[in-house]
Amino acid sequence: MPELPEVETTCRGIEPHLAGTRVHHVTVRQKQLRWPVPGALAREIAGAQIRQVTRRAKYLLIGTSQGTLIIHLGMSGSLRIVDDSEAPGKHDHIDLHFGDSRLLRYTDPRRFGAWLWCTQPVEQHPLLAALGPEPLGDSFHGDYLFHQSRGRKLAIKSFIMDSHILAGVGNIYANEALFRAGIHPLRAAGRISRARHAVLADAIRDVLEAAIHQGGTTLRDFLNSEGKPGYFRQSLEVYGRTSDPCPRCGTPIREIRSGQRSTFYCPRCQR
DNA sequence: AGAGGTACCTGGCAGC
DNA sequence: TGCTGCCAGGTACCTC
């Protein structure tokens, strides 16, 4: 469920609770996530002072005095601040205790997420080192997309979802950005003009910022760190709207598969 | 090197 | 009602 706006929403939601506090201990009830939760984590994070909570792509980075906790929410993960009197549910796999009555609780039914521990400079971690630029950062712009895409025959939708090209653009927002930019999702990335790449880069930035502003998109069950849903769903123009009229021209929205992912577009507006 | 497919895991839902 | 099969927001890794 969580794409970049949902991770950013989570990051902003938990940061005020975490920054400056000390980790007391960690309870791991289920260590079998995407990768096993490292045994060193519980041992080495105990007593650490939390310095800041940041985000890189869809990874949450909890910087401490003793190392960086890397958290990925996968497809169904969420983090909440809860009181320790609240009994853990079936999918509440990890608790980060702060020594008072509060804790950070990680819930993840599908267990596609990750909790990793890094004592090196975190930007050198193998999962982060090869990532493309942040779509909301200064180094991302149309010319970057244009140059990266020369000679590539890959569908533009798969191209912008490749984390080595661009970090953190998932299926929902790839669909929405391509609609806003008027680009057909199957068009070869290398056969899109410089001008249209500029429009696309702006569209990606705009749709992500709008989603963050509305607290992310809740499809089935995404809840932010306060347990509330996001409200961007009602702003989705093509995602999940098969056969609905295109908001711009009225033509029925079409659904196809691209790279094994559901792909939605307006056959008239997107070329 | 690039492109496409597979795997991880569970829950929800459509269809029978 | 109950079963089966399919689908899902991610992404590293495998093969061709």
Short mmCIF file of C-alpha atoms (C1' of nucleotides) in Angstrom, two decimals:
data_model
loop_
_atom_site.label_atom_id
_atom_site.label_comp_id
_atom_site.label_asym_id
_atom_site.label_seq_id
_atom_site.Cartn_x
_atom_site.Cartn_y
_atom_site.Cartn_z
CA MET A 1 0.00 0.00 0.00
CA PRO A 2 2.50 2.63 0.91
CA GLU A 3 4.06 4.60 -1.88
CA LEU A 4 6.30 7.59 -1.43
CA PRO A 5 3.59 10.00 -0.18
CA GLU A 6 2.44 7.45 2.39
CA VAL A 7 6.01 6.91 3.59
CA GLU A 8 6.56 10.67 3.75
CA THR A 9 3.32 11.06 5.71
CA THR A 10 4.48 8.36 8.12
CA CYS A 11 7.89 9.98 8.43
CA ARG A 12 6.41 13.37 9.33
CA GLY A 13 3.94 11.72 11.68
CA ILE A 14 6.43 9.78 13.80
CA GLU A 15 9.37 12.20 13.72
CA PRO A 16 8.11 14.51 16.51
CA HIS A 17 7.59 11.50 18.77
CA LEU A 18 10.99 9.97 18.09
CA ALA A 19 13.54 12.75 17.70
CA GLY A 20 15.57 13.25 20.84
CA THR A 21 14.22 10.21 22.65
CA ARG A 22 16.16 7.13 23.65
CA VAL A 23 15.40 3.58 22.53
CA HIS A 24 14.84 1.41 25.59
CA HIS A 25 14.47 -1.95 23.87
CA VAL A 26 12.94 -3.70 20.86
CA THR A 27 10.42 -6.52 20.84
CA VAL A 28 10.49 -8.66 17.69
CA ARG A 29 7.57 -11.10 17.57
CA GLN A 30 8.00 -12.07 13.92
CA LYS A 31 11.47 -11.71 12.43
CA GLN A 32 10.59 -13.27 9.09
CA LEU A 33 9.95 -10.20 6.98
CA ARG A 34 11.26 -9.66 3.46
CA TRP A 35 14.68 -10.30 4.96
CA PRO A 36 15.14 -11.69 8.46
CA VAL A 37 15.32 -8.94 11.09
CA PRO A 38 19.02 -9.03 12.05
CA GLY A 39 19.78 -10.40 15.49
CA ALA A 40 22.23 -7.54 16.06
CA LEU A 41 19.42 -4.98 15.80
CA ALA A 42 17.82 -5.54 19.21
CA ARG A 43 21.24 -5.78 20.86
CA GLU A 44 22.81 -2.73 19.25
CA ILE A 45 19.91 -0.29 19.21
CA ALA A 46 19.14 -0.61 22.93
CA GLY A 47 20.06 2.64 24.67
CA ALA A 48 20.61 4.55 21.41
CA GLN A 49 19.60 8.21 21.18
CA ILE A 50 17.35 8.93 18.19
CA ARG A 51 18.66 11.91 16.25
CA GLN A 52 16.35 12.27 13.27
CA VAL A 53 13.82 10.47 11.10
CA THR A 54 14.25 10.90 7.36
CA ARG A 55 13.17 9.24 4.14
CA ARG A 56 15.10 8.03 1.07
CA ALA A 57 12.90 6.60 -1.69
CA LYS A 58 10.40 4.50 0.29
CA TYR A 59 12.88 3.72 3.04
CA LEU A 60 12.43 5.33 6.45
CA LEU A 61 15.75 6.06 8.09
CA ILE A 62 15.84 6.39 11.85
CA GLY A 63 19.24 7.84 12.65
CA THR A 64 20.55 7.06 16.12
CA SER A 65 23.74 7.51 18.10
CA GLN A 66 24.62 3.86 17.41
CA GLY A 67 23.56 3.29 13.83
CA THR A 68 20.67 3.72 11.43
CA LEU A 69 17.47 1.73 11.55
CA ILE A 70 16.24 1.22 7.97
CA ILE A 71 12.52 0.47 7.72
CA HIS A 72 10.60 -0.38 4.56
CA LEU A 73 6.83 -0.71 4.74
CA GLY A 74 6.61 -3.09 1.77
CA MET A 75 3.08 -3.36 0.43
CA SER A 76 1.12 -3.58 3.65
CA GLY A 77 3.27 -2.13 6.42
CA SER A 78 2.44 0.74 8.75
CA LEU A 79 3.89 2.40 11.84
CA ARG A 80 1.96 3.91 14.70
CA ILE A 81 2.72 5.40 18.08
CA VAL A 82 0.70 3.41 20.60
CA ASP A 83 0.44 3.03 24.35
CA ASP A 84 1.99 -0.12 25.76
CA SER A 85 -1.35 -1.09 27.30
CA GLU A 86 -2.61 -1.83 23.78
CA ALA A 87 -2.30 -5.58 23.17
CA PRO A 88 -0.46 -6.49 19.96
CA GLY A 89 -2.55 -7.97 17.15
CA LYS A 90 -1.75 -10.85 14.83
CA HIS A 91 0.26 -8.74 12.40
CA ASP A 92 1.96 -6.44 14.88
CA HIS A 93 5.45 -7.78 14.35
CA ILE A 94 7.81 -5.31 16.04
CA ASP A 95 7.65 -2.75 18.87
CA LEU A 96 10.26 -0.08 19.53
CA HIS A 97 10.00 0.88 23.21
CA PHE A 98 11.02 4.29 24.54
CA GLY A 99 11.11 3.51 28.23
CA ASP A 100 7.88 5.34 29.00
CA SER A 101 4.41 4.05 28.14
CA ARG A 102 4.76 4.83 24.43
CA LEU A 103 6.10 2.61 21.70
CA LEU A 104 6.42 2.59 17.92
CA ARG A 105 4.46 -0.39 16.59
CA TYR A 106 5.10 -1.97 13.19
CA THR A 107 2.19 -3.79 11.55
CA ASP A 108 2.59 -5.68 8.27
CA PRO A 109 0.11 -8.42 7.25
CA ARG A 110 1.95 -9.41 4.07
CA ARG A 111 5.42 -9.17 5.57
CA PHE A 112 6.96 -7.66 2.45
CA GLY A 113 8.53 -4.93 4.54
CA ALA A 114 11.93 -4.81 6.20
CA TRP A 115 13.73 -3.75 9.38
CA LEU A 116 17.47 -3.53 8.87
CA TRP A 117 20.33 -2.16 10.93
CA CYS A 118 23.20 -0.21 9.42
CA THR A 119 26.31 0.99 11.24
CA GLN A 120 28.03 2.32 8.11
CA PRO A 121 27.15 5.70 6.55
CA VAL A 122 23.62 4.80 5.53
CA GLU A 123 23.84 6.26 2.02
CA GLN A 124 26.41 3.55 1.29
CA HIS A 125 24.02 0.75 2.22
CA PRO A 126 23.55 -1.61 -0.77
CA LEU A 127 19.81 -0.91 -0.87
CA LEU A 128 20.34 2.84 -1.04
CA ALA A 129 23.62 3.34 -2.88
CA ALA A 130 22.29 2.70 -6.39
CA LEU A 131 18.99 4.56 -6.11
CA GLY A 132 18.13 7.29 -8.57
CA PRO A 133 17.38 10.86 -7.49
CA GLU A 134 14.48 11.83 -5.25
CA PRO A 135 11.55 12.95 -7.40
CA LEU A 136 10.99 15.91 -5.06
CA GLY A 137 14.67 16.87 -4.99
CA ASP A 138 16.58 19.47 -6.99
CA SER A 139 18.53 17.00 -9.12
CA PHE A 140 15.37 15.61 -10.69
CA HIS A 141 14.10 17.42 -13.77
CA GLY A 142 13.01 16.78 -17.33
CA ASP A 143 16.52 16.89 -18.78
CA TYR A 144 17.60 14.14 -16.39
CA LEU A 145 14.77 11.88 -17.56
CA PHE A 146 15.48 12.80 -21.17
CA HIS A 147 19.16 11.86 -20.97
CA GLN A 148 18.60 8.68 -18.97
CA SER A 149 15.99 7.46 -21.43
CA ARG A 150 17.96 7.83 -24.67
CA GLY A 151 18.15 4.48 -26.43
CA ARG A 152 15.76 2.81 -24.02
CA LYS A 153 12.87 0.86 -25.52
CA LEU A 154 11.28 0.18 -22.16
CA ALA A 155 7.71 1.43 -21.65
CA ILE A 156 7.81 4.87 -20.04
CA LYS A 157 5.69 3.64 -17.12
CA SER A 158 8.17 0.86 -16.27
CA PHE A 159 10.99 3.35 -16.79
CA ILE A 160 9.78 5.88 -14.21
CA MET A 161 9.02 3.03 -11.78
CA ASP A 162 12.63 1.77 -11.95
CA SER A 163 14.16 2.84 -8.63
CA HIS A 164 17.61 3.08 -10.21
CA ILE A 165 16.26 5.76 -12.54
CA LEU A 166 13.96 7.53 -10.11
CA ALA A 167 13.43 6.67 -6.45
CA GLY A 168 10.05 5.96 -4.99
CA VAL A 169 7.51 6.23 -7.83
CA GLY A 170 5.08 3.32 -7.51
CA ASN A 171 2.19 2.09 -9.57
CA ILE A 172 -0.54 4.50 -8.47
CA TYR A 173 1.47 7.67 -8.98
CA ALA A 174 3.10 6.45 -12.20
CA ASN A 175 -0.40 6.04 -13.66
CA GLU A 176 -1.53 9.43 -12.40
CA ALA A 177 1.58 11.31 -13.53
CA LEU A 178 1.40 9.88 -17.05
CA PHE A 179 -2.23 10.92 -17.30
CA ARG A 180 -1.41 14.45 -16.19
CA ALA A 181 1.42 14.59 -18.71
CA GLY A 182 -0.71 13.17 -21.55
CA ILE A 183 1.77 10.37 -22.26
CA HIS A 184 0.71 6.83 -23.18
CA PRO A 185 2.08 4.42 -20.55
CA LEU A 186 3.44 2.00 -23.15
CA ARG A 187 5.35 4.57 -25.20
CA ALA A 188 9.05 3.71 -25.42
CA ALA A 189 10.93 5.92 -22.94
CA GLY A 190 13.61 6.72 -25.52
CA ARG A 191 11.10 8.02 -28.03
CA ILE A 192 9.73 10.86 -25.92
CA SER A 193 10.89 14.40 -26.65
CA ARG A 194 12.84 16.59 -24.27
CA ALA A 195 9.83 18.89 -23.92
CA ARG A 196 7.48 16.05 -23.00
CA HIS A 197 9.97 14.69 -20.46
CA ALA A 198 9.92 18.14 -18.86
CA VAL A 199 6.13 18.00 -18.63
CA LEU A 200 6.35 14.50 -17.18
CA ALA A 201 8.91 15.47 -14.54
CA ASP A 202 6.64 18.33 -13.42
CA ALA A 203 3.64 15.99 -13.37
CA ILE A 204 5.48 13.45 -11.18
CA ARG A 205 6.49 16.15 -8.74
CA ASP A 206 3.03 17.72 -8.69
CA VAL A 207 1.11 14.50 -8.13
CA LEU A 208 3.41 13.38 -5.31
CA GLU A 209 3.24 16.77 -3.60
CA ALA A 210 -0.54 16.85 -3.89
CA ALA A 211 -0.78 13.37 -2.39
CA ILE A 212 1.50 14.27 0.51
CA HIS A 213 -0.59 17.37 1.11
CA GLN A 214 -3.67 15.17 1.47
CA GLY A 215 -2.01 12.64 3.74
CA GLY A 216 -1.39 9.97 1.11
CA THR A 217 -3.75 7.59 -0.66
CA THR A 218 -5.75 5.03 1.26
CA LEU A 219 -6.87 2.18 -0.97
CA ARG A 220 -7.84 -0.68 1.27
CA ASP A 221 -6.33 -0.21 4.64
CA PHE A 222 -3.54 2.35 4.72
CA LEU A 223 -3.56 4.32 7.95
CA ASN A 224 -1.01 6.95 8.84
CA SER A 225 0.93 7.11 12.08
CA GLU A 226 -2.11 8.52 13.86
CA GLY A 227 -4.30 5.69 12.58
CA LYS A 228 -6.10 7.92 10.09
CA PRO A 229 -6.61 7.30 6.37
CA GLY A 230 -5.20 9.45 3.57
CA TYR A 231 -7.55 11.47 1.42
CA PHE A 232 -5.84 11.46 -1.98
CA ARG A 233 -7.94 8.56 -3.24
CA GLN A 234 -10.73 10.88 -4.29
CA SER A 235 -8.20 12.85 -6.33
CA LEU A 236 -7.08 9.87 -8.42
CA GLU A 237 -7.97 10.57 -12.04
CA VAL A 238 -7.29 7.22 -13.72
CA TYR A 239 -6.02 4.71 -11.16
CA GLY A 240 -8.73 2.14 -10.42
CA ARG A 241 -11.21 3.94 -12.67
CA THR A 242 -11.60 1.41 -15.49
CA SER A 243 -14.48 2.39 -17.82
CA ASP A 244 -15.16 5.63 -15.93
CA PRO A 245 -15.21 8.74 -18.14
CA CYS A 246 -11.86 10.51 -18.48
CA PRO A 247 -12.06 13.66 -16.35
CA ARG A 248 -10.74 15.68 -19.28
CA CYS A 249 -12.47 14.32 -22.40
CA GLY A 250 -15.05 11.78 -21.24
CA THR A 251 -13.58 8.81 -23.11
CA PRO A 252 -13.80 5.63 -20.97
CA ILE A 253 -10.58 4.91 -19.04
CA ARG A 254 -8.87 1.77 -20.29
CA GLU A 255 -7.09 -0.86 -18.16
CA ILE A 256 -4.19 -2.98 -19.44
CA ARG A 257 -1.23 -4.87 -17.97
CA SER A 258 2.25 -3.47 -18.28
CA GLY A 259 5.18 -5.13 -16.56
CA GLN A 260 2.65 -7.25 -14.64
CA ARG A 261 1.11 -4.14 -13.14
CA SER A 262 -2.39 -2.75 -13.60
CA THR A 263 -2.15 0.22 -15.90
CA PHE A 264 -4.87 2.81 -16.43
CA TYR A 265 -4.99 5.49 -19.10
CA CYS A 266 -7.19 7.57 -21.36
CA PRO A 267 -6.77 6.32 -24.95
CA ARG A 268 -7.61 9.75 -26.29
CA CYS A 269 -5.65 12.10 -24.00
CA GLN A 270 -2.52 9.96 -23.68
CA ARG A 271 -0.36 9.40 -26.75
"C1'" DA B 1 23.05 -4.38 -21.17
"C1'" DG B 2 18.34 -4.40 -21.38
"C1'" DA B 3 13.93 -6.52 -20.85
"C1'" DG B 4 10.85 -9.52 -18.79
"C1'" DG B 5 9.53 -12.82 -15.34
"C1'" DT B 6 9.69 -14.74 -10.43
"C1'" DA B 7 9.66 -14.67 -5.70
"C1'" DC B 8 8.46 -13.27 -1.05
"C1'" DC B 9 3.23 -13.52 2.06
"C1'" DT B 10 -1.46 -12.69 3.51
"C1'" DG B 11 -6.11 -10.94 3.04
"C1'" DG B 12 -10.02 -9.64 0.40
"C1'" DC B 13 -13.09 -10.34 -3.07
"C1'" DA B 14 -15.42 -12.15 -7.34
"C1'" DG B 15 -17.28 -16.06 -9.17
"C1'" DC B 16 -19.02 -20.48 -8.96
"C1'" DT C 1 -22.36 -20.42 3.02
"C1'" DG C 2 -18.08 -22.07 1.41
"C1'" DC C 3 -14.55 -23.09 -1.65
"C1'" DT C 4 -11.13 -21.63 -5.37
"C1'" DG C 5 -8.54 -18.64 -7.82
"C1'" DC C 6 -7.02 -14.25 -8.62
"C1'" DC C 7 -5.46 -9.77 -7.41
"C1'" DA C 8 -2.99 -6.17 -4.60
"C1'" DG C 9 0.23 -0.26 -3.25
"C1'" DG C 10 7.21 -3.06 -3.70
"C1'" DT C 11 11.47 -4.41 -5.40
"C1'" DA C 12 15.67 -7.50 -5.50
"C1'" DC C 13 17.10 -11.03 -8.16
"C1'" DC C 14 16.98 -14.39 -11.82
"C1'" DT C 15 17.06 -15.75 -16.74
"C1'" DC C 16 16.96 -14.94 -21.57
#
